[in-house]
mmCIF file with all atom_site columns, C-alpha atoms in Angstrom:
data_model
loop_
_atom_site.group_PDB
_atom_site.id
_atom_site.type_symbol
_atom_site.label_atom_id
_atom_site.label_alt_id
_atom_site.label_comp_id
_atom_site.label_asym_id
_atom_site.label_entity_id
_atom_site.label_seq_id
_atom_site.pdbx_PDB_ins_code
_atom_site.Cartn_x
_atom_site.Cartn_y
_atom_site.Cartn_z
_atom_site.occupancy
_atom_site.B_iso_or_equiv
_atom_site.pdbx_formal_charge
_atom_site.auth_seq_id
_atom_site.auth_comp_id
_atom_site.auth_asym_id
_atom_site.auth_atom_id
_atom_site.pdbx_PDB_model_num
ATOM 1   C CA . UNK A 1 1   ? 0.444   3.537   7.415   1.00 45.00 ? 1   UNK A CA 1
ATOM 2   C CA . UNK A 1 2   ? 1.229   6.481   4.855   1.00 46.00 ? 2   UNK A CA 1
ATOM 3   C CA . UNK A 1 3   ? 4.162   8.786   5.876   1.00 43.00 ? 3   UNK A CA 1
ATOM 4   C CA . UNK A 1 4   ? 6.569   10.978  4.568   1.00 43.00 ? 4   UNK A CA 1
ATOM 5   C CA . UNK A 1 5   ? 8.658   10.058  1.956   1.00 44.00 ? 5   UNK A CA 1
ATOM 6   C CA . UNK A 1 6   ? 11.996  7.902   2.314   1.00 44.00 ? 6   UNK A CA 1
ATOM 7   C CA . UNK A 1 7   ? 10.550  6.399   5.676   1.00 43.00 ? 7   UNK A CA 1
ATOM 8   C CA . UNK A 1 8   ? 10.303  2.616   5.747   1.00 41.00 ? 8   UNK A CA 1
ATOM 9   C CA . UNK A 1 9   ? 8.198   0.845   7.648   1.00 40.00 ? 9   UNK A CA 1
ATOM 10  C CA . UNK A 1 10  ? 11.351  -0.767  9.729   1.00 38.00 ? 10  UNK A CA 1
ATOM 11  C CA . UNK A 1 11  ? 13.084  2.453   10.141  1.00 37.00 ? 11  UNK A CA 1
ATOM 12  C CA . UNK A 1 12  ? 9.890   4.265   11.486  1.00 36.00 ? 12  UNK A CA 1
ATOM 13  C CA . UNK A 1 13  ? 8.728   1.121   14.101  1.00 36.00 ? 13  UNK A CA 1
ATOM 14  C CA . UNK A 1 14  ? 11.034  -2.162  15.348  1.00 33.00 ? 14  UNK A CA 1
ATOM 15  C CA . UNK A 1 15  ? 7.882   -4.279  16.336  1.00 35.00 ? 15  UNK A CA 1
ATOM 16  C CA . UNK A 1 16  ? 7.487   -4.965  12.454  1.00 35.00 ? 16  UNK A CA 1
ATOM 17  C CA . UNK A 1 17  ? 5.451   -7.313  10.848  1.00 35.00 ? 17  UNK A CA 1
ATOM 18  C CA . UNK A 1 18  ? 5.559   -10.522 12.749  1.00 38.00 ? 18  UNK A CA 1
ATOM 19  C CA . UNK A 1 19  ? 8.347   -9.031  14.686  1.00 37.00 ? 19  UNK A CA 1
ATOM 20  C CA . UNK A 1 20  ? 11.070  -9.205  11.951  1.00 36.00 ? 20  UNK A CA 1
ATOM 21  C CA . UNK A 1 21  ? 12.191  -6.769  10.272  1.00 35.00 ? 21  UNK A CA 1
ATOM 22  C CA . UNK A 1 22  ? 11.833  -6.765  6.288   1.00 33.00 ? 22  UNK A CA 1
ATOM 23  C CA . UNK A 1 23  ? 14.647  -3.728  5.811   1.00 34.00 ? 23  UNK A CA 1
ATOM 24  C CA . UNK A 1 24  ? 11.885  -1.784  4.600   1.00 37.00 ? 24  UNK A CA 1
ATOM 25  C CA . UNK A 1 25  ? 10.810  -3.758  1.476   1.00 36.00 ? 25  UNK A CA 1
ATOM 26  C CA . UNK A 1 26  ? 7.802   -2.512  -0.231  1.00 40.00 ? 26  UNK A CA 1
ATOM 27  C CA . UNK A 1 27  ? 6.086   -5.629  -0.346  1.00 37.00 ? 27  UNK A CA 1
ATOM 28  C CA . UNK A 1 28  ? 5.431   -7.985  3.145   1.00 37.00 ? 28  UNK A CA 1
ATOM 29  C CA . UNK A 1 29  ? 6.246   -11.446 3.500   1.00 34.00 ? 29  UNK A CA 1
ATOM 30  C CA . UNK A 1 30  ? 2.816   -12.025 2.553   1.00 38.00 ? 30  UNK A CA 1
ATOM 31  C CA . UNK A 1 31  ? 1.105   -11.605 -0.971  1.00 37.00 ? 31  UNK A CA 1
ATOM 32  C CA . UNK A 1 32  ? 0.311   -8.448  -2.253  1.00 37.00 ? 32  UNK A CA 1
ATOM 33  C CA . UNK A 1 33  ? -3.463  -9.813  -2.825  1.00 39.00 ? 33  UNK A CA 1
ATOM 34  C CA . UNK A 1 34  ? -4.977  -12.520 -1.127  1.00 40.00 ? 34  UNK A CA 1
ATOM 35  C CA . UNK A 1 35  ? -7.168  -14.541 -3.198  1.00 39.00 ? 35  UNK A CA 1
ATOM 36  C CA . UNK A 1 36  ? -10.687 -14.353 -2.324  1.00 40.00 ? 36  UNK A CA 1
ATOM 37  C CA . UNK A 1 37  ? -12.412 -17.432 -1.802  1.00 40.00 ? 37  UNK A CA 1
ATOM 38  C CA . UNK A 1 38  ? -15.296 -18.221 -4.175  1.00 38.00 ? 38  UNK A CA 1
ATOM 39  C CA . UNK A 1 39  ? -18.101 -16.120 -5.225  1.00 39.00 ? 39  UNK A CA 1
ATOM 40  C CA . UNK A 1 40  ? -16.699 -13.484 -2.386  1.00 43.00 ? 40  UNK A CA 1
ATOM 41  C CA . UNK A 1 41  ? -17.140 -10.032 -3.638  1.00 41.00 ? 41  UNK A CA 1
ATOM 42  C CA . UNK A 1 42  ? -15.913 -6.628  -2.384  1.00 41.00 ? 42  UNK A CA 1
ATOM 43  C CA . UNK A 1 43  ? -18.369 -5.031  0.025   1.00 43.00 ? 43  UNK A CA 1
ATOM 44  C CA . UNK A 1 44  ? -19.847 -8.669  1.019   1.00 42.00 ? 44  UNK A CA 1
ATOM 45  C CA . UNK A 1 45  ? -20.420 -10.104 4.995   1.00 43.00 ? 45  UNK A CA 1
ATOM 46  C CA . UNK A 1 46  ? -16.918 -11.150 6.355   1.00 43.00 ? 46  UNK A CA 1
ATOM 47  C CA . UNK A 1 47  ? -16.623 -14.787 6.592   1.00 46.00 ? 47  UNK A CA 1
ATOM 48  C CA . UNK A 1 48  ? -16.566 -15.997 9.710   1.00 40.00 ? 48  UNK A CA 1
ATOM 49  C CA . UNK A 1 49  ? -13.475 -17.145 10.680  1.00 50.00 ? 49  UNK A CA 1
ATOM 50  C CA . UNK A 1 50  ? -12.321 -13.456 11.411  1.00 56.00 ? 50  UNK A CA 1
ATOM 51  C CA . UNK A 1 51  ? -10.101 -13.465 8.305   1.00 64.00 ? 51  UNK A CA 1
ATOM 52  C CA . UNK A 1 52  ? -10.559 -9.811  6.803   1.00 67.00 ? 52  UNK A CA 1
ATOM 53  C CA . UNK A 1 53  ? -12.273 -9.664  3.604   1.00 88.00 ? 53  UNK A CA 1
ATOM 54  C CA . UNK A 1 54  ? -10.853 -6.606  1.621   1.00 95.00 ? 54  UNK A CA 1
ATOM 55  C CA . UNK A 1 55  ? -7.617  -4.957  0.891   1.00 96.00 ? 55  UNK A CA 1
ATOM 56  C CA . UNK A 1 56  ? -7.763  -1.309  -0.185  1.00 98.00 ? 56  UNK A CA 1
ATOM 57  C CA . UNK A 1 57  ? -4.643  0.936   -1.769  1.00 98.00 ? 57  UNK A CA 1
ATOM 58  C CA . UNK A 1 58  ? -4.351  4.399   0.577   1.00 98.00 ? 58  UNK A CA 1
ATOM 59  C CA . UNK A 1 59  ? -2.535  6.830   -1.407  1.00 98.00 ? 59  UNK A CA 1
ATOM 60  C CA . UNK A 1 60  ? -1.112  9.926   0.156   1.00 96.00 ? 60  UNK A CA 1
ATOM 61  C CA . UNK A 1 61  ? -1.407  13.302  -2.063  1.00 95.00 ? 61  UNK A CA 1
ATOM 62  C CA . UNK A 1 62  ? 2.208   15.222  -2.636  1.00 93.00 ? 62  UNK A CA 1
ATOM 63  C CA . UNK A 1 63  ? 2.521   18.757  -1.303  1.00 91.00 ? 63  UNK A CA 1
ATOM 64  C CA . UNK A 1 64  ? 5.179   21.174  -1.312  1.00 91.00 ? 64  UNK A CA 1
ATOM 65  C CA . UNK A 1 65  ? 6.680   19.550  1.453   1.00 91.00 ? 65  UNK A CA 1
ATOM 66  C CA . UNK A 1 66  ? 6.997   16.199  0.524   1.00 91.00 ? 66  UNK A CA 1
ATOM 67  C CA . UNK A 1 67  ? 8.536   17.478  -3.556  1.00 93.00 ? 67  UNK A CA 1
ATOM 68  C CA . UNK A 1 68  ? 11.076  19.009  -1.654  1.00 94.00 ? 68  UNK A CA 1
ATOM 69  C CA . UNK A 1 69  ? 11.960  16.213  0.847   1.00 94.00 ? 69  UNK A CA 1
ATOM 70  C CA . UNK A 1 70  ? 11.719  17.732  3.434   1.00 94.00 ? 70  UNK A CA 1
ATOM 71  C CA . UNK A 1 71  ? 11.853  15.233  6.635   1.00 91.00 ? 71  UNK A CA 1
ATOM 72  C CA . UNK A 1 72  ? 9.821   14.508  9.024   1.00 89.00 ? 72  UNK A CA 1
ATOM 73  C CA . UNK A 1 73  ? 10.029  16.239  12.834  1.00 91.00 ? 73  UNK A CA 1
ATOM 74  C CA . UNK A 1 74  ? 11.324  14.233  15.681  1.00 95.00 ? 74  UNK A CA 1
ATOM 75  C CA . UNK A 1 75  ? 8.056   14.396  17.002  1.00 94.00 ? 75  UNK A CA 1
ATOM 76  C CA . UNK A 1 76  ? 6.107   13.465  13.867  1.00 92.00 ? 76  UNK A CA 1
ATOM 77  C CA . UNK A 1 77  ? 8.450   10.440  13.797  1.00 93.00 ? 77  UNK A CA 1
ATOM 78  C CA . UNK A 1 78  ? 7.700   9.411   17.154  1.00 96.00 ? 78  UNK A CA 1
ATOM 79  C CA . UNK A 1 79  ? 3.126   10.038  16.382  1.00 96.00 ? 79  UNK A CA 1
ATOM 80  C CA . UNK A 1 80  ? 4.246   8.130   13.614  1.00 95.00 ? 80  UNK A CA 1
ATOM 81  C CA . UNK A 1 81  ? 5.707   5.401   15.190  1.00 96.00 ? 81  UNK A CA 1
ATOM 82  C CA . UNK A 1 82  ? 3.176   5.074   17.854  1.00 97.00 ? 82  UNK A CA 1
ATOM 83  C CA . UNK A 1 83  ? 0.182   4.934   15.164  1.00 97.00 ? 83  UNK A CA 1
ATOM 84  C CA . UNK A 1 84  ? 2.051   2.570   12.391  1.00 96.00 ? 84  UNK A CA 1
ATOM 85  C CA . UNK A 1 85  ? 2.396   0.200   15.501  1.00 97.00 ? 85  UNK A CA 1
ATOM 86  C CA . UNK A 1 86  ? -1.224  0.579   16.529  1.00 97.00 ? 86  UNK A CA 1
ATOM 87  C CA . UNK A 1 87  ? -2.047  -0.527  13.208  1.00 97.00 ? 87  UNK A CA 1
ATOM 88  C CA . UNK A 1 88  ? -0.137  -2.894  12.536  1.00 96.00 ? 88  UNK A CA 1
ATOM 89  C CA . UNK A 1 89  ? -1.349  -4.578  15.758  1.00 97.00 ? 89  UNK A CA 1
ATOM 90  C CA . UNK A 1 90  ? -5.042  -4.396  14.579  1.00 96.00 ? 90  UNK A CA 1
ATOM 91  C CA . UNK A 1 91  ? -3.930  -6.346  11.875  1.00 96.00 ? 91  UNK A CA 1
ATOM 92  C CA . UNK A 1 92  ? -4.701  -3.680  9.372   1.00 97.00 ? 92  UNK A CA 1
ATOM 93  C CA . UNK A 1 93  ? -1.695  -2.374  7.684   1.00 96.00 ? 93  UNK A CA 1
ATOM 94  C CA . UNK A 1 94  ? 0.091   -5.299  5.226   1.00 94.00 ? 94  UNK A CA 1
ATOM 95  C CA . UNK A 1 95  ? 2.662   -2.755  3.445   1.00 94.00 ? 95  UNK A CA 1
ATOM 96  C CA . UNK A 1 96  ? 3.512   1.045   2.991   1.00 94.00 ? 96  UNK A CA 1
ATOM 97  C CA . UNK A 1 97  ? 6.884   3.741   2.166   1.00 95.00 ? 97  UNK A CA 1
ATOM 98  C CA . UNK A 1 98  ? 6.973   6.931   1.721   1.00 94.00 ? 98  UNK A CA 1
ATOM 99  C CA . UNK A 1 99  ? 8.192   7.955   -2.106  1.00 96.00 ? 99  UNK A CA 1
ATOM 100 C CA . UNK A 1 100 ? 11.215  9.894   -3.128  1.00 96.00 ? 100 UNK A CA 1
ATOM 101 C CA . UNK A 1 101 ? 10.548  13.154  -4.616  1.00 96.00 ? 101 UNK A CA 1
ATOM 102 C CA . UNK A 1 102 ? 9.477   13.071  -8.104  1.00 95.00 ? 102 UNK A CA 1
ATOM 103 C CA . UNK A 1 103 ? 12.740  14.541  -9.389  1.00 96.00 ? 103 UNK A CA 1
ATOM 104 C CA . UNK A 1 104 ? 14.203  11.244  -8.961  1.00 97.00 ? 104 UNK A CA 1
ATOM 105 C CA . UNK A 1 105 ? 11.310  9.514   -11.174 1.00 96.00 ? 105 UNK A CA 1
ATOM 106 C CA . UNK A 1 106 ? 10.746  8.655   -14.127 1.00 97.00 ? 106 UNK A CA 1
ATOM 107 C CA . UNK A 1 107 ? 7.949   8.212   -16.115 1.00 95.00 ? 107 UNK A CA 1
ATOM 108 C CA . UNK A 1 108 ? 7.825   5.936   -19.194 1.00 97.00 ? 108 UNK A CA 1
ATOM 109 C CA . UNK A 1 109 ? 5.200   5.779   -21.656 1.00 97.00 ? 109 UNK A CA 1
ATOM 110 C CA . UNK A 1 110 ? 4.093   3.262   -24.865 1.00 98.00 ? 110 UNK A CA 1
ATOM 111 C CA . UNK A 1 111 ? 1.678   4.824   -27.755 1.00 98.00 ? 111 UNK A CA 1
ATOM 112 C CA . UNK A 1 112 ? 1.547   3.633   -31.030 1.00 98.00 ? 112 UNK A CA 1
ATOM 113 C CA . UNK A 1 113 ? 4.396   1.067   -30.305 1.00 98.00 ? 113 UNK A CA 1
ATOM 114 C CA . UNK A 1 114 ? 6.734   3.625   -29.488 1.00 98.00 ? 114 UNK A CA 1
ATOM 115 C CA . UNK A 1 115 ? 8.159   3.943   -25.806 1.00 98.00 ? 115 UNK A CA 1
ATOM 116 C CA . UNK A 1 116 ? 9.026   7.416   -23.872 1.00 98.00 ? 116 UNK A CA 1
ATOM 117 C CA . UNK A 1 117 ? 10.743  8.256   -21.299 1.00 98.00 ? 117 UNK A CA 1
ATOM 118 C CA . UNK A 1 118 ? 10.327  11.681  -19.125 1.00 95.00 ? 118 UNK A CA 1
ATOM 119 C CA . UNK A 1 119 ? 12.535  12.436  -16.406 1.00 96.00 ? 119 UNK A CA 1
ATOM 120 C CA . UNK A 1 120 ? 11.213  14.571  -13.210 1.00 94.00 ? 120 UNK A CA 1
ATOM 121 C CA . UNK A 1 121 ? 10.597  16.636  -11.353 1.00 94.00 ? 121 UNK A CA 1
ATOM 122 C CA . UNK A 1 122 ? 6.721   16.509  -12.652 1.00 90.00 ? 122 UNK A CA 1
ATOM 123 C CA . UNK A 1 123 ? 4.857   19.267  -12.224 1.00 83.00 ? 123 UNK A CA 1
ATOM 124 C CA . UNK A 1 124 ? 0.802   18.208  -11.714 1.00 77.00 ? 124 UNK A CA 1
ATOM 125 C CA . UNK A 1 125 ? 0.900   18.146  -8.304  1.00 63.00 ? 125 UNK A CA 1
ATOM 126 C CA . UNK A 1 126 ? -2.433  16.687  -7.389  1.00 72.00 ? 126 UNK A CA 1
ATOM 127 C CA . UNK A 1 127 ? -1.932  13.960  -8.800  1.00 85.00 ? 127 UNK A CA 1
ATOM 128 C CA . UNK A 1 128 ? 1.268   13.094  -7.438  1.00 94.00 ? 128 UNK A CA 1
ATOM 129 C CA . UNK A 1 129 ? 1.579   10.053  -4.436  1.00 95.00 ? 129 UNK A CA 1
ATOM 130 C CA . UNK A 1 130 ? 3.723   10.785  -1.456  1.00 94.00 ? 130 UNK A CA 1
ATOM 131 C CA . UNK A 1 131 ? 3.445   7.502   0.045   1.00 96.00 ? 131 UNK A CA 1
ATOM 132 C CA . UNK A 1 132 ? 0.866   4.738   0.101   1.00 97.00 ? 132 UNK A CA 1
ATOM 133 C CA . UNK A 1 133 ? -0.706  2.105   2.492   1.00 97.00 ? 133 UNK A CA 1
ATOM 134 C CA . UNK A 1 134 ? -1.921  -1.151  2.293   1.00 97.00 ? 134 UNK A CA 1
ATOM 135 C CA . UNK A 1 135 ? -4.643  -1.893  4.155   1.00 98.00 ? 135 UNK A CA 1
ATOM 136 C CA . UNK A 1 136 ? -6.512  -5.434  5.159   1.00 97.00 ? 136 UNK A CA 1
ATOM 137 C CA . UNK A 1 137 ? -10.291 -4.156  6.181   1.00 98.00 ? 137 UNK A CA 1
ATOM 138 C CA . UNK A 1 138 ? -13.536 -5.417  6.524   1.00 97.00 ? 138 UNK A CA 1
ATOM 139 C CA . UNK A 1 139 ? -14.917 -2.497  4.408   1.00 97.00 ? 139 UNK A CA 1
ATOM 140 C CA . UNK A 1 140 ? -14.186 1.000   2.887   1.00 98.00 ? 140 UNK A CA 1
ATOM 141 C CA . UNK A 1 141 ? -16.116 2.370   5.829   1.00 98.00 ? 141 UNK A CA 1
ATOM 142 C CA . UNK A 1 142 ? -12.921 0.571   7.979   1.00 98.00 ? 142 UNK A CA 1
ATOM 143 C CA . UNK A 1 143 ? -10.083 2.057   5.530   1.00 98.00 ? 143 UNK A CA 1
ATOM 144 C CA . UNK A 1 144 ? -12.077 5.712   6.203   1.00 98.00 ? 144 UNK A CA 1
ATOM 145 C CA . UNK A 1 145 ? -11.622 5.604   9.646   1.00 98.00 ? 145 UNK A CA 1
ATOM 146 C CA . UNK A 1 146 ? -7.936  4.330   9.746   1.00 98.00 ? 146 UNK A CA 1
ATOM 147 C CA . UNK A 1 147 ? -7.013  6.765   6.916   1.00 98.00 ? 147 UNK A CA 1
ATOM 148 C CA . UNK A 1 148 ? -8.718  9.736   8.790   1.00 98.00 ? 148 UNK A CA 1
ATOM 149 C CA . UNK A 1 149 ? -6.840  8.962   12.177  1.00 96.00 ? 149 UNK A CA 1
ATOM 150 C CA . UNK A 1 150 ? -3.416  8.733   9.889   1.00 96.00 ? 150 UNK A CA 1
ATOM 151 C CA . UNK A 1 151 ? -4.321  11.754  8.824   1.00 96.00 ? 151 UNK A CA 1
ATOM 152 C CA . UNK A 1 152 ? -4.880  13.254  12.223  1.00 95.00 ? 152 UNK A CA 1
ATOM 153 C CA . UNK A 1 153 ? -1.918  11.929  13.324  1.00 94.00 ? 153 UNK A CA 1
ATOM 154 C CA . UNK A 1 154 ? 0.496   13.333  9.870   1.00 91.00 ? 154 UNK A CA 1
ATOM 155 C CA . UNK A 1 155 ? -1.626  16.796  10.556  1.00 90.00 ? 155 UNK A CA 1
ATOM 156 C CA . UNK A 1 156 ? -3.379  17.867  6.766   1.00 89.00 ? 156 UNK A CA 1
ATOM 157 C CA . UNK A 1 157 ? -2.942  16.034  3.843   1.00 93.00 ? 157 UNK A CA 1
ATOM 158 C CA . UNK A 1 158 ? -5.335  14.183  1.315   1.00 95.00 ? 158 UNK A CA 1
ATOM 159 C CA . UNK A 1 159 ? -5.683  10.814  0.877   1.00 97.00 ? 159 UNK A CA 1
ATOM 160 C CA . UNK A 1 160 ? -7.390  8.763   -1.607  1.00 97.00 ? 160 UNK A CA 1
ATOM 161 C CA . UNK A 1 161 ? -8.732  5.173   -1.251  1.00 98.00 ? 161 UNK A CA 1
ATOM 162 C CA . UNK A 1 162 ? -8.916  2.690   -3.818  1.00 98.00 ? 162 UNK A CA 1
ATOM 163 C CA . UNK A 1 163 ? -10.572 -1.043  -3.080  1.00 98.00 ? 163 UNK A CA 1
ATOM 164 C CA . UNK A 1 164 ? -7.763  -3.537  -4.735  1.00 96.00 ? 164 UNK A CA 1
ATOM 165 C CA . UNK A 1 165 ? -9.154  -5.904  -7.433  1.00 93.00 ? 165 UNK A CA 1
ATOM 166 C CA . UNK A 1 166 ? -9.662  -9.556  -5.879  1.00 88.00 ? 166 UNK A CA 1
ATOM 167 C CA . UNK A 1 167 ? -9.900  -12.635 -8.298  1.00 85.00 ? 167 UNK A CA 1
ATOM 168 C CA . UNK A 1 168 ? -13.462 -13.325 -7.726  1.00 84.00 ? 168 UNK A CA 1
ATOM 169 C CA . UNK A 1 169 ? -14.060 -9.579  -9.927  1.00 90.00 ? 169 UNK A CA 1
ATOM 170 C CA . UNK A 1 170 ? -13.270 -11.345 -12.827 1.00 91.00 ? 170 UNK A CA 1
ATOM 171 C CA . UNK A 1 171 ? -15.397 -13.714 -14.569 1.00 93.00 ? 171 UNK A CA 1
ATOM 172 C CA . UNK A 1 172 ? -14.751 -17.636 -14.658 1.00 91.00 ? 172 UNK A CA 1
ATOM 173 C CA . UNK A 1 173 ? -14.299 -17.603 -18.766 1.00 92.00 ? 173 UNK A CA 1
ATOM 174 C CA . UNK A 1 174 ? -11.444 -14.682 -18.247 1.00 92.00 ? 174 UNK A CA 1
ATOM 175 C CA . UNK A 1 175 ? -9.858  -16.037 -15.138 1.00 93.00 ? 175 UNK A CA 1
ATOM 176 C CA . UNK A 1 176 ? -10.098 -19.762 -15.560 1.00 93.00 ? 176 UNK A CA 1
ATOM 177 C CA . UNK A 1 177 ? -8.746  -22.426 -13.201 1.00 92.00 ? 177 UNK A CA 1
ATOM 178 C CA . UNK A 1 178 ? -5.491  -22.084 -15.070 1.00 94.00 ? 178 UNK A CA 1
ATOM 179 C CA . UNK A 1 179 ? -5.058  -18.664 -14.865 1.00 94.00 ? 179 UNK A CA 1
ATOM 180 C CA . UNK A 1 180 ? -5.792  -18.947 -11.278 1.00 92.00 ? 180 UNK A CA 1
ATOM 181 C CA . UNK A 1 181 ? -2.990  -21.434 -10.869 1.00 94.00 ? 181 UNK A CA 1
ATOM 182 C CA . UNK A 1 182 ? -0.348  -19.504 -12.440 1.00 95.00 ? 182 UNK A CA 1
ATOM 183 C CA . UNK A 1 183 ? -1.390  -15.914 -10.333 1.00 93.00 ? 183 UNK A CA 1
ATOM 184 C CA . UNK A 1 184 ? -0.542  -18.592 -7.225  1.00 92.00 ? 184 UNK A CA 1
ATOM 185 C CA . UNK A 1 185 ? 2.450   -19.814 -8.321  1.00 96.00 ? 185 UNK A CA 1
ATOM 186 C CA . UNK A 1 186 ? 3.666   -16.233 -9.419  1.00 95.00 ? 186 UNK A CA 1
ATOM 187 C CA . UNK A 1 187 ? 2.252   -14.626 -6.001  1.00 91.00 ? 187 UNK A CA 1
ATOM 188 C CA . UNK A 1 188 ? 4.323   -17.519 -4.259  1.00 94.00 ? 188 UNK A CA 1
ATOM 189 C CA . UNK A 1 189 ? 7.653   -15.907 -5.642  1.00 94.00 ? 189 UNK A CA 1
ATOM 190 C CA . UNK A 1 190 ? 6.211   -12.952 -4.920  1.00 93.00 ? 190 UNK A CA 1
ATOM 191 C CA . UNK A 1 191 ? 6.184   -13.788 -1.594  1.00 90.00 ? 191 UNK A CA 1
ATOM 192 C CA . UNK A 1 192 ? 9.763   -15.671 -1.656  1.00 92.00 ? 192 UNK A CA 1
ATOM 193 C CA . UNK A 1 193 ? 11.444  -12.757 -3.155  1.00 92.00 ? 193 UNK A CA 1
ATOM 194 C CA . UNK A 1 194 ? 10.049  -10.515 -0.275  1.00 87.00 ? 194 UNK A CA 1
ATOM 195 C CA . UNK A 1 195 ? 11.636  -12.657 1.927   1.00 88.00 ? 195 UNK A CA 1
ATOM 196 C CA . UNK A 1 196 ? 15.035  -12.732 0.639   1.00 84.00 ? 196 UNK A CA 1
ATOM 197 C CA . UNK A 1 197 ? 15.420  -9.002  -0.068  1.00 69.00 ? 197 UNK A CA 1
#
């Protein structure tokens, strides 16, 4: 799930997803975002072939620590391990890393058609991410309970939860069949490029 910075999901756990491991890429062999079949909205009854109806972003708040990168303890790496495995079993976790301090950022903006760049460290530390999570649930209720026993596990730290937009939020004049296509074909590189990283 979320750790500390510079930790990949290979380097923390061997039994990766499907058993392979993806060198720590970002983004699983699968799609970032499933699409959701028709007329399925966030918060609806699962459907009933088991498949898991919502994927929600866990974001880990920066501290001190994590600015400063400082690393994890042999035995936080090994709780760690032992959770990211248990939920990656359930079938819960698709993707999550840790993030490099922000003095290695960047930050680039666009107003009034002109672009800027700022260089870290930034300062506004709560509302900095340390590391993120992405999580296949059945509900927000579900990504509360993982989140708090990742938390339990790390030992302080505060998360936030955000419910990923699925294509059935949009409306059928905005995304159109077309539309619809071309999010497939581009998620289908998505997924090929994941592979071959």
């Amino acid at each position: 799930m979320l750790r500390r910075p510079g930790l990949s999901a290979a380097s923390i756990s061997s039994s990766s997803r499907n058993g392979k491991n993806l060198r720590g890429v970002s983004i699983p062999r699968c799609a970032v975002r499933r699409q959701c079949r028709a007329g399925q909205r966030p918060g609806s009854p699962p459907p009933t072939d088991g498949e898991r109806i919502m994927k929600v972003l866990g974001m880990l708040r920066a501290d001190p620590s994590s600015e400063a990168g400082q690393p994890p303890t042999k035995d936080q790496m090994e709780r760690m391990g032992a959770f990211l495995e248990e939920v990656t079993n359930a079938g819960v976790i698709l993707s999550g890393d840790g993030l490099r301090p922000t003095k290695y950022g960047k930050r680039v903006s666009l107003k009034d058609g002109k672009f800027s760049v700022v260089d870290g460290p930034f300062t506004e530390s709560k509302e900095l991410v340390a590391s993120y999570a992405l999580l296949q649930v059945d509900s927000m209720e579900e990504a509360e309970k993982w989140t708090r026993r990742f938390l339990e596990v790390f030992g302080q730290g505060q998360c936030e939860l955000r419910p990923i937009i699925e294509a059935s939020d949009f409306p059928s004049d905005v995304f159109t069949a077309e539309e619809q296509a071309r999010e497939a074909k581009t998620r289908a590189q998505m997924e090929k490029n994941a592979r071959h990283r």
